Short mmCIF file of C-alpha atoms in Angstrom, two decimals:
data_model
loop_
_atom_site.label_atom_id
_atom_site.label_comp_id
_atom_site.label_asym_id
_atom_site.label_seq_id
_atom_site.Cartn_x
_atom_site.Cartn_y
_atom_site.Cartn_z
CA MET H 4 142.29 116.84 96.56
CA SER H 5 142.67 118.90 93.41
CA ASP H 6 146.06 120.24 92.40
CA THR H 7 144.68 123.77 92.38
CA ARG H 8 143.37 123.44 95.93
CA GLN H 9 146.64 121.90 97.13
CA GLN H 10 148.63 124.69 95.49
CA ALA H 11 146.39 127.28 97.16
CA ILE H 12 146.91 125.60 100.55
CA GLU H 13 150.68 125.54 100.04
CA ASN H 14 150.70 129.19 98.98
CA ALA H 15 148.55 130.25 101.93
CA ALA H 16 150.84 128.43 104.34
CA ARG H 17 153.93 130.10 102.82
CA GLU H 18 152.35 133.55 103.02
CA VAL H 19 151.21 133.11 106.63
CA ILE H 20 154.64 131.83 107.65
CA ALA H 21 156.33 134.73 105.84
CA TYR H 22 154.06 137.28 107.49
CA GLY H 23 154.12 135.66 110.92
CA GLY H 24 157.78 136.27 111.61
CA PRO H 25 158.92 138.76 114.23
CA ALA H 26 159.70 141.44 111.67
CA ALA H 27 156.36 141.01 109.84
CA LEU H 28 157.85 142.66 106.78
CA THR H 29 155.27 141.53 104.25
CA ASP H 30 151.92 143.12 103.52
CA PRO H 31 149.27 141.44 105.73
CA HIS H 32 146.86 141.45 102.79
CA LEU H 33 149.03 138.87 101.03
CA SER H 34 148.41 136.25 103.70
CA VAL H 35 144.74 137.16 104.11
CA ASN H 36 144.16 136.96 100.35
CA ALA H 37 146.05 133.68 100.05
CA MET H 38 144.03 132.16 102.89
CA GLY H 39 140.81 133.42 101.32
CA ALA H 40 141.70 131.85 97.97
CA ALA H 41 142.44 128.50 99.60
CA ILE H 42 139.22 128.58 101.61
CA ASP H 43 137.24 129.51 98.49
CA LEU H 44 138.60 126.31 96.91
CA GLY H 45 137.37 124.21 99.84
CA ALA H 46 140.38 124.22 102.17
CA THR H 47 139.89 124.46 105.90
CA HIS H 48 141.92 126.37 108.45
CA GLN H 49 143.19 122.98 109.62
CA ASP H 50 144.37 122.12 106.08
CA ILE H 51 146.42 125.32 106.06
CA ALA H 52 147.73 124.79 109.60
CA ASP H 53 148.79 121.24 108.69
CA GLU H 54 150.60 122.52 105.60
CA MET H 55 152.32 125.22 107.65
CA GLN H 56 153.60 122.52 110.01
CA ARG H 57 154.77 120.41 107.08
CA GLN H 58 156.64 123.37 105.56
CA ARG H 59 158.26 124.27 108.87
CA ASN H 60 159.46 120.69 109.31
CA ALA H 61 160.76 120.37 105.74
#
């Protein structure tokens, strides 16, 4: 996996986690755009979900 793709997956996971909280204080476009960038680089929804789980458990 390329570093750029991995960085995009990590960023997408961070943005989705940040937006997904009960307060949802961030702009929803940030998470949508981050997910789109990761997917454009070949990531799957599962890649992002796995990274979200990893970040939550870290």
